[in-house]
PDB file of C-alpha atoms in Angstrom:
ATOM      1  CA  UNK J  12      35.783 -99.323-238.554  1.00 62.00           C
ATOM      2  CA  UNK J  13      34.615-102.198-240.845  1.00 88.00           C
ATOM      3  CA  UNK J  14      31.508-102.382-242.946  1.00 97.00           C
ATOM      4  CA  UNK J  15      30.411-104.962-240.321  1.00 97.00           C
ATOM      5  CA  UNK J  16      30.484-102.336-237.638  1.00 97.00           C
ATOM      6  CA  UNK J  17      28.474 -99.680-239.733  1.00 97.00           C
ATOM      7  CA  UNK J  18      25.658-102.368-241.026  1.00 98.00           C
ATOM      8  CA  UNK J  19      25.416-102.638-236.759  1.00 98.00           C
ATOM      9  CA  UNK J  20      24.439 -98.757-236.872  1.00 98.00           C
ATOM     10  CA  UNK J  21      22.471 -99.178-240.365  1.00 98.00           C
ATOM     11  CA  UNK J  22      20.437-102.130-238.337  1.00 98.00           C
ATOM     12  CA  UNK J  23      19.839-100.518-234.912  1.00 98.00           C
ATOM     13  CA  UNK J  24      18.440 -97.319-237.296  1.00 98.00           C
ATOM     14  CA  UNK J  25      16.296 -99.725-239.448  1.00 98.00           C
ATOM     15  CA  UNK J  26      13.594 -99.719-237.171  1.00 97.00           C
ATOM     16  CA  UNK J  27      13.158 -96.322-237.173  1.00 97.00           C
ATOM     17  CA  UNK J  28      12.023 -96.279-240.583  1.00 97.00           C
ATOM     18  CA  UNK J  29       9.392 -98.546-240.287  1.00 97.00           C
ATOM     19  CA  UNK J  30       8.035 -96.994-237.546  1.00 95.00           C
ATOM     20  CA  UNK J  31       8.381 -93.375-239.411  1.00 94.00           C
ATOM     21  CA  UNK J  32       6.500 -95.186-242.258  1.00 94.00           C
ATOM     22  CA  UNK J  33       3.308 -96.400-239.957  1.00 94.00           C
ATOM     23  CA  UNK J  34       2.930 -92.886-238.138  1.00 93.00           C
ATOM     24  CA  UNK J  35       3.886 -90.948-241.182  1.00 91.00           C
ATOM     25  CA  UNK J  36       1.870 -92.421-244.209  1.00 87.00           C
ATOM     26  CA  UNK J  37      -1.772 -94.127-244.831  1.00 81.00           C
ATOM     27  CA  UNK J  38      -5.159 -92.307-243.563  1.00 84.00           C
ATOM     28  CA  UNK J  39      -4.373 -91.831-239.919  1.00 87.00           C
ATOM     29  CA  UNK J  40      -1.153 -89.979-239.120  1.00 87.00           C
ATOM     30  CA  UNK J  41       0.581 -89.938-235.809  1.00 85.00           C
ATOM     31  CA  UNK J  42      -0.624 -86.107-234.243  1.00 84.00           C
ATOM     32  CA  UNK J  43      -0.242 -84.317-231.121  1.00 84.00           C
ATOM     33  CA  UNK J  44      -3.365 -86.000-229.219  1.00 86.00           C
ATOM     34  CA  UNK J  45      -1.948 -89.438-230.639  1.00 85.00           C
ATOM     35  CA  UNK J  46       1.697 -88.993-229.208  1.00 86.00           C
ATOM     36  CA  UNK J  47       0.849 -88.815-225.617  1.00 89.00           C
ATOM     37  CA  UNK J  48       0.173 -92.830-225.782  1.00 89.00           C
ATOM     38  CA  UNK J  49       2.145 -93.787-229.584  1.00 90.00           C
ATOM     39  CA  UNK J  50       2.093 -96.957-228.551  1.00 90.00           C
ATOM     40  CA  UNK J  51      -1.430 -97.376-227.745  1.00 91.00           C
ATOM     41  CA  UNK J  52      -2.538 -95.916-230.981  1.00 92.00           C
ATOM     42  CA  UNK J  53      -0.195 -98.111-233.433  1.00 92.00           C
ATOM     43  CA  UNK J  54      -2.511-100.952-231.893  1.00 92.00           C
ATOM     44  CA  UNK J  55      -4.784 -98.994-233.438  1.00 92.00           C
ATOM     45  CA  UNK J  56      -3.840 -99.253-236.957  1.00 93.00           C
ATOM     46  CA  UNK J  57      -5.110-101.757-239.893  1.00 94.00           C
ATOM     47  CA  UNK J  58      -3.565-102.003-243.466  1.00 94.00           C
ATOM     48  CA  UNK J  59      -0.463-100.968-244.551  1.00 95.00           C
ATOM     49  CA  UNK J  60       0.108 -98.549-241.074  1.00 95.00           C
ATOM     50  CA  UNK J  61      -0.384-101.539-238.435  1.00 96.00           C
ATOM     51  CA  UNK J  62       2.288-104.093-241.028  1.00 97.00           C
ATOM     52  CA  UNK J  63       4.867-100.936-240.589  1.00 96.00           C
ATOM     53  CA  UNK J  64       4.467-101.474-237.192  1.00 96.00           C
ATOM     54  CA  UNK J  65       5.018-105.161-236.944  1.00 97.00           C
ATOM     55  CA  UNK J  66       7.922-104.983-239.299  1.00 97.00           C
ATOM     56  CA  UNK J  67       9.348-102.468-236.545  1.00 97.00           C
ATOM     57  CA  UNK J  68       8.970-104.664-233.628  1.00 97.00           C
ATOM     58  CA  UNK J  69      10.314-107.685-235.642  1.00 98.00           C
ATOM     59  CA  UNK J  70      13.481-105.477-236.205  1.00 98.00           C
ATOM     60  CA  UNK J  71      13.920-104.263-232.896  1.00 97.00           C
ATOM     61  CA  UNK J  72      13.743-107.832-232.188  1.00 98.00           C
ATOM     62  CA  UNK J  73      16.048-109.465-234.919  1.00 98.00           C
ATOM     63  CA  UNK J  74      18.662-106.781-234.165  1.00 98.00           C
ATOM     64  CA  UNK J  75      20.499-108.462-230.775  1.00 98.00           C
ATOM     65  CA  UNK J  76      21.552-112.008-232.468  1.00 98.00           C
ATOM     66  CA  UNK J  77      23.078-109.730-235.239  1.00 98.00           C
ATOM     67  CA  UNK J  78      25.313-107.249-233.462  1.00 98.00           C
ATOM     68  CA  UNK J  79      25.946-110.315-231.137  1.00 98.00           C
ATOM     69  CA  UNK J  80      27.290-111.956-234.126  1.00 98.00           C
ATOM     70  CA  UNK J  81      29.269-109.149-235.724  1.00 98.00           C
ATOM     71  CA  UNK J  82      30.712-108.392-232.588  1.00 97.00           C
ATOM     72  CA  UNK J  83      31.643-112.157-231.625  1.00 97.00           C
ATOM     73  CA  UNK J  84      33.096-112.420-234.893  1.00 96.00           C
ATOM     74  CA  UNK J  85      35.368-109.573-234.872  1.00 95.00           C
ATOM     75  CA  UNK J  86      36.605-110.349-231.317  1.00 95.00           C
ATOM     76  CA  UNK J  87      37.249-113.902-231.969  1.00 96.00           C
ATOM     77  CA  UNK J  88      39.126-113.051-235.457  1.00 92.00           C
ATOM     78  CA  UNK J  89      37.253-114.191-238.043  1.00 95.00           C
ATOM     79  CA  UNK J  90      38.051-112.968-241.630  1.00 95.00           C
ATOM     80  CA  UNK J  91      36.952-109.304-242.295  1.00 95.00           C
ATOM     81  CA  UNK J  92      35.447-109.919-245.437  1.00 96.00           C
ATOM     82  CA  UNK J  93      33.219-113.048-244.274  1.00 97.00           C
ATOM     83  CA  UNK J  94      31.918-110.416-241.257  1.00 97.00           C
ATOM     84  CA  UNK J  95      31.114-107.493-243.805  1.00 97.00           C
ATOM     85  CA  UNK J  96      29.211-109.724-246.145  1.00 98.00           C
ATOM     86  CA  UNK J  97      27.186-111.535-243.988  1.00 98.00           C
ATOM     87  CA  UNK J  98      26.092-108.407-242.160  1.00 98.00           C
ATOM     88  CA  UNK J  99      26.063-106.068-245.304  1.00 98.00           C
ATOM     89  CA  UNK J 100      23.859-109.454-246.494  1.00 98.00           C
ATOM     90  CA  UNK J 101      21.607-108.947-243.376  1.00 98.00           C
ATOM     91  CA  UNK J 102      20.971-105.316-243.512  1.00 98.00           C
ATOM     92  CA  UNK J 103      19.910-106.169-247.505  1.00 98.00           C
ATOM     93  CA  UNK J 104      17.759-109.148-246.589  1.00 98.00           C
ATOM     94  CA  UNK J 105      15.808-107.395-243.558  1.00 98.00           C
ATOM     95  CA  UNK J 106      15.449-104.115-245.517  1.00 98.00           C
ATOM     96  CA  UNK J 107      13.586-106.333-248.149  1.00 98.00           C
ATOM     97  CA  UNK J 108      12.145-108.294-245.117  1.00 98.00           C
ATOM     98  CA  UNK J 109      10.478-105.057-244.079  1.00 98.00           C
ATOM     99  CA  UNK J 110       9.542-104.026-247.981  1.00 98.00           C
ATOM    100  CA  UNK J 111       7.598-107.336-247.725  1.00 98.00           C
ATOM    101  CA  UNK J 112       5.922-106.322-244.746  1.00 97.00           C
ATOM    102  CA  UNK J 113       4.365-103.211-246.129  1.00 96.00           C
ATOM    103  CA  UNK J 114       3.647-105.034-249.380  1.00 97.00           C
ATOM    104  CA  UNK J 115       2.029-107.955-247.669  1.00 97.00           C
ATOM    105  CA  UNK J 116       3.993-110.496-249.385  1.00 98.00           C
ATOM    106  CA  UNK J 117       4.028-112.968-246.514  1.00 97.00           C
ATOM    107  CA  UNK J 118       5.838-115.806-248.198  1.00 98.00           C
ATOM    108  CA  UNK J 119       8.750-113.642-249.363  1.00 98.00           C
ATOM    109  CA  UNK J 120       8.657-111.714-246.146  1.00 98.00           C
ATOM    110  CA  UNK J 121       9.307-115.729-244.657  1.00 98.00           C
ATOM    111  CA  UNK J 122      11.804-116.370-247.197  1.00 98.00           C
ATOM    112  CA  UNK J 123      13.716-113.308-246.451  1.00 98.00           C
ATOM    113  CA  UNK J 124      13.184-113.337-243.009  1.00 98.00           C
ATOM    114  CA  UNK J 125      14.933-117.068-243.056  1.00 98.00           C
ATOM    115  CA  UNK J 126      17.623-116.034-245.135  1.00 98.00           C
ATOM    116  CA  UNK J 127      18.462-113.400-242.517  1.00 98.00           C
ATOM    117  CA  UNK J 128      18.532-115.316-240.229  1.00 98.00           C
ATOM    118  CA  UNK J 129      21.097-117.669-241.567  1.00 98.00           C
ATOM    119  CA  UNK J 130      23.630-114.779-241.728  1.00 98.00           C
ATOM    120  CA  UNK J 131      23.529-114.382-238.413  1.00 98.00           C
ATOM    121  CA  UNK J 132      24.445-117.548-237.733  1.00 98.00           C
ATOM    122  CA  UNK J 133      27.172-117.723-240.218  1.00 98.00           C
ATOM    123  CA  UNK J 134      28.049-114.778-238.476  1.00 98.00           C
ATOM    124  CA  UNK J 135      28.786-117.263-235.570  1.00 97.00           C
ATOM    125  CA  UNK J 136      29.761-120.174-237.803  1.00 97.00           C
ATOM    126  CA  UNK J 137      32.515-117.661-239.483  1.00 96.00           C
ATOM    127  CA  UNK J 138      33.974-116.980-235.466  1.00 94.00           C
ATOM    128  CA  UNK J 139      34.924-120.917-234.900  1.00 89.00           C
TER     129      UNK J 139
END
């Protein structure tokens, strides 16, 4: 299995921590009476908490392209290498993406945010 293929694992998990962060840490913790409606109560959330959250859904949602891409590029042959850097690049760039987030460092966050982007589409760029 390539790097490529574990970064695909490393960014389906990533989520999970962020989420893990917004119900674990800060003033209000996620708790029994909480975790019959989680989702209702992370609206709930300011600070630090409710940015943990957003950073989750933003993963959950940045997450398809990529494994598209990795997965394109190894079908279609594209050089090994290319494929484990870009998405050992991505898993880098969104795991700072998500620091960001918690640190409220929006124009970073942006920055990185673009920058992870662009692997994925080398991702496709590299599968031509």
């Amino acid at each position: 299995m390539t790097i490529a293929y574990w970064c695909v694992l490393a960014g389906a998990l990533m989520p999970l921590i962020w989420t893990g962060f917004a119900k674990g840490s800060g003033p209000r913790k996620l708790g029994r009476r909480e975790n019959h409606n989680p989702r209702e109560w992370l609206e709930t959330l300011d600070g630090v908490q409710k940015r943990a959250n957003w950073a989750q859904q933003n993963s959950f949602e940045a997450f398809p392209g990529f494994a598209a891409g990795v997965l394109i590029a190894s079908q279609t042959g594209a050089p090994a290498a290319a494929g484990n850097v870009l998405a050992g690049l991505w898993v880098l760039l969104r795991l700072g993406y998500g620091y960001c987030y918690l640190a409220d460092r929006a124009e970073m966050r942006t920055l990185l945010w673009f920058a992870a982007l662009f692997c994925v589409i080398g991702l496709f760029v590299v599968s031509v």
